[in-house]
Each structure stands twice: as structure tokens, then as C-alpha cells.
Amino acid sequence: MLEETTLQDLAPGLERCFFFDAVEESYEITGITGQVPAWLRGFYYVNSPARFEREGRRYRNWLDGDGMVSSLHFSEAGVRYTSRFVQTRKLQEEEAAGAFLFRAFGTAFPGDRLRRNLLLEPPNNLAAFRLGDILLALCEVALPIELDPVTLETRGEFDFHGKLNEVSPFAAHAKFDPSNGNMVNFGVSFSPQQPVLNIYEFDRCGNQLRRSRYPVELPHANHDFGITSRHCVFLLSPFLLDFDRFLHDGVSVMDALCWEPERGSRIFVAPRDPKAETPFAVPAGSSGHCLHWINSYEEGRLLTLDIIESEAPVYGEYQVLPDMYTTVSPSRPVRYRIDLDARKLVERLPLDYDRTPDFCSVDMNLVSRPYNDFWSLGISASGIRGRKFTDQLAHGSWQGGGVSDLYQAPRGEYLCGDPAYAGNPKDRGEGVVIVEHLKPLADEASFLLFDALDVKRGPIARLPLRHRRHPGVHASFCPQ
Ligand SMILES: [Fe+2]
């Protein structure tokens, strides 16, 4: 009880961000202030967990909510906002029943159901990416859902032309190779006997080009990864899923996860072409947890991987809603370098920005390539016990040695979703980042545009919405 009474509220209004009915809408945004760059054309997409309550039952964890994809279409006519729930099997059956039926990531209840008694029924609530002409809504569990890229209407589960099935593991953080549009992704098959890491590569039409399977020693709850021109790279932290407990004891995924830092982390490097070479692993020399990647690339025989590393996993900080990030530990961007010939770690370089960056992005044209700039959200009150939320936009530079360009939102205002980078196609030195902005005490939501290389200047444009929004998670930008 002491905890309850001493919990500081460092995030005023956060309780108004989760338990309300999300709006499905499509309209031209009016009342834009500032300047939307004339060259900005294309689609911004963001996926948000957006339903947390039914019939008096509330979800506990941010990752439990049903997915809603929203878009901003930047065209000559203006900016159009559209949002639609992802019509998953879970959502449809629960709508019909008027109640939650399925176990969620952080919420289990008596009689809750699983897909084939094996997996969570996916809420497809974490990410939205274009693959060629289609839009995919992804989550951690299984197949993505295909959406119409303009109307966001659901077309159905996308099984990559029959190559995957409804229990194929498929992560939310697919990567796209800018040289050919290929989509590379992974999924961990959990089993009490032998967890297996699956790596997939598809062309821009969704045809499977390769699939490789690697047994892994421990059941890592791995969320993200990196690609280079020739490799897939994983930082396997000792954050482990007790699959037996999830399956047989009826607990949530959250309650079946164990953090065992004494085991240390390993970096696993696998070739994208499984015939090219054998995979290998090296100790990371750190016991931190990696949730999200920034980017990775190789030059000659030197592989660089840039991640966000935290002292402990953050998933537990996504609950109990609406009290988020209550005890979250500092985290920071860290660069690792591996000599591919010697198969050795040769450098570990942490940056000094430690405000718990939780979402990050780079120019999608530079994924898997040498780059300098990245963007992330951060929490100004990181390190202070009490509920809080992301309220900083940080622009990091590896050559600059850290984060010297930072925007701090006013108290009671929050920034959400990956800061999605959109570059001027005619001037590679110019770009914007697009960030969701919530001001819950005023019931206001908007999207903000920042000059990507000068975020400290504050937003260059504000795109106000007509209604509230739930905080977004992962975002992407697809140029026209
Ligand atoms: Fe993520």
C-alpha cells in the first residue's frame, strides 16, 4: 500500500490516454498551423493498441489492446487522416460476444482462449509497414494482416502466398532492404524442448525467397533485430519465456517471462543467404536488455550494430495501465562492432543519452547501410520513481557523439510512436520527422512535424485531429 500512496504522478492526464472508445474516421485535416513542406508526399502509418476495456474488464498492459492503424496521406490536396481497427479474428469474435475471450500479452483470466491452444490470438497492434503495394499490420505473435494501403480496410491474414501458416512465428519488426525492397523478418518458435529462430526473406510481392531455422540454446523473448547487406543480427538478451508455464499454468506472456541477467547477452550473426556461410555467436560483454534496434550495416569485414540497451526489460513498465514506466531504468544507445573474419566483438560504444529511449528510427533508405542520424523518444523523468511517459524527441548523431539536438514537450504533453523520417527526394540533406502528440488534459491529439536535423527548434507544423487518440507504437513512412 505504501507504493500506492507514494507513487508520484509525473505524467498528468495519462489516465485519459487508454480507456475510451477509439474513433474510426477519414477526413482532410483542417486548422494546420506552421508549414508542411511542399515536397512532402506519401503515407505515414502508425499502429496503436486501441481497445483496452470491454464489459467492465480492463486490460493490464499497453501491449494488450487491439490494433488500430492510422495514416496521414500527404498529397497536393492536403493531408488526410484515416484510422481503422485491424479486423483480426480476435476483434471480430470479441465484438460479437461483447466481451474479451482471448488471453492477452499481459492479461490472463479464467477460461481465456488461445489460438490452437498454443499462441495468443494476435491483436496485430504493433507496427504497420508497406510491402510493395500492400500494407501489413504486424504484431509479435503470428501472421501479419493485410490492409488496403489507402482506406486501411482489412483484407485478411497474409500468409505469403501459402508459405506460412497461422502458427508460424512472425515478429513485429520486419526490416526492408532499400536496395531491392525485400522484407526480412524472424520469429522464435517456442517449445519446452528446443526453441528455434526462424529467419525469412520475401521479395516486394511477398514471395518467399529464403527461410532458415537455427536452434537456440535459450528461449529468448527477442523482439527486434538488424539486417545488413549480407547478414541478420540479433542481440539475444537473457529475457526468457517459460513456455511451459504460459501453456499449462494459464498465465499471461508477461507473467511467463523471466529476466536472468547473470546469463549475459549474446550477439548472433546469421547470413541472409544460408548457403553463404555458417552463423556464429559472440558474448556481448554486457548484461543489458535490448528491446529495439536503431540500425546495422557492414563495411568491409566490420559489422556495426546499433541498439537501445537498458538495464532491465521494459515490458513490465507498460503496466498496470494507466501507470506506465513507473520504475523504468535508464537506457542508452549503444554501438557494437564485430570483426566478421575473427568473429570477435571489437568495440562497444555507449552514447550518453540515458532518458530511456524507447522508440527509434532512421531514414528507411539507410536501413542496412552506413548512416549517421537517428531519432528516438525519451522520458525526461527517467530515473525518478513514478508514472511517466515519453515526452522528449531526441535526434542522435554517431559522428556528433550523442544527442545534442533535443525537443522537450511541455508538462502534460506526450510524444508517441516512432519518429518516422520522411526525406526530401530532391535534397538528401532535408527531411522531417513525424510524431504523434497527445495533450490528454485538453482532450487534444495531433501530429507534429519537426525539421529532422533541428528538432530543438520545435514543431514546424501541427496537424490537429478532431478527437482523442491512443498512444501509437511503431510508425513508418512510405514516399509517394
Ligand atoms: Fe517494438
mmCIF file of N, CA and C and ligand atoms in Angstrom, residues 63 126-127 140 172-173 223-224 291-293 315 318 358-359 418 473-474, ligand 1:
data_model
loop_
_atom_site.group_PDB
_atom_site.id
_atom_site.type_symbol
_atom_site.label_atom_id
_atom_site.label_comp_id
_atom_site.label_asym_id
_atom_site.label_seq_id
_atom_site.Cartn_x
_atom_site.Cartn_y
_atom_site.Cartn_z
ATOM 1 N N LEU A 63 0.477 -3.430 -24.280
ATOM 2 C CA LEU A 63 0.569 -4.270 -25.474
ATOM 3 C C LEU A 63 -0.648 -5.177 -25.655
ATOM 4 N N LEU A 126 1.104 -3.647 -33.308
ATOM 5 C CA LEU A 126 2.393 -3.018 -33.014
ATOM 6 C C LEU A 126 2.998 -2.203 -34.147
ATOM 7 N N ALA A 127 2.871 -2.658 -35.377
ATOM 8 C CA ALA A 127 3.593 -1.984 -36.460
ATOM 9 C C ALA A 127 2.755 -2.021 -37.729
ATOM 10 N N GLU A 140 3.643 -9.391 -32.517
ATOM 11 C CA GLU A 140 4.721 -10.260 -32.098
ATOM 12 C C GLU A 140 4.450 -11.738 -32.388
ATOM 13 N N ALA A 172 7.240 -8.407 -35.056
ATOM 14 C CA ALA A 172 6.657 -7.135 -35.485
ATOM 15 C C ALA A 172 7.648 -6.267 -36.242
ATOM 16 N N HIS A 173 8.969 -6.510 -36.013
ATOM 17 C CA HIS A 173 9.972 -5.574 -36.532
ATOM 18 C C HIS A 173 10.616 -6.076 -37.821
ATOM 19 N N HIS A 223 12.664 -9.350 -29.557
ATOM 20 C CA HIS A 223 11.625 -8.507 -30.145
ATOM 21 C C HIS A 223 12.046 -7.854 -31.462
ATOM 22 N N ASP A 224 13.335 -7.594 -31.632
ATOM 23 C CA ASP A 224 13.770 -6.805 -32.787
ATOM 24 C C ASP A 224 15.111 -7.372 -33.256
ATOM 25 N N LEU A 291 15.631 -4.103 -26.387
ATOM 26 C CA LEU A 291 14.273 -4.236 -26.925
ATOM 27 C C LEU A 291 14.265 -3.812 -28.394
ATOM 28 N N HIS A 292 14.837 -2.633 -28.657
ATOM 29 C CA HIS A 292 14.742 -2.077 -30.008
ATOM 30 C C HIS A 292 16.106 -1.789 -30.633
ATOM 31 N N TRP A 293 16.129 -1.947 -31.929
ATOM 32 C CA TRP A 293 17.331 -1.660 -32.727
ATOM 33 C C TRP A 293 17.233 -0.282 -33.340
ATOM 34 N N TYR A 315 9.074 -4.262 -20.611
ATOM 35 C CA TYR A 315 7.667 -4.688 -20.756
ATOM 36 C C TYR A 315 6.861 -4.519 -19.464
ATOM 37 N N TYR A 318 5.054 -1.331 -18.884
ATOM 38 C CA TYR A 318 3.860 -0.984 -19.669
ATOM 39 C C TYR A 318 2.586 -1.331 -18.898
ATOM 40 N N ASP A 358 12.815 4.736 -26.091
ATOM 41 C CA ASP A 358 12.003 3.519 -26.220
ATOM 42 C C ASP A 358 11.532 3.276 -27.639
ATOM 43 N N PHE A 359 11.630 4.265 -28.509
ATOM 44 C CA PHE A 359 11.234 4.093 -29.903
ATOM 45 C C PHE A 359 12.259 4.822 -30.742
ATOM 46 N N ASP A 418 7.123 5.774 -33.151
ATOM 47 C CA ASP A 418 8.446 6.018 -33.735
ATOM 48 C C ASP A 418 8.425 7.356 -34.460
ATOM 49 N N VAL A 473 2.438 3.189 -31.380
ATOM 50 C CA VAL A 473 3.652 2.419 -31.093
ATOM 51 C C VAL A 473 4.615 2.595 -32.280
ATOM 52 N N HIS A 474 4.594 1.683 -33.238
ATOM 53 C CA HIS A 474 5.584 1.773 -34.311
ATOM 54 C C HIS A 474 4.976 2.406 -35.567
HETATM 55 FE FE FE B 1 8.796 -2.778 -30.847
#
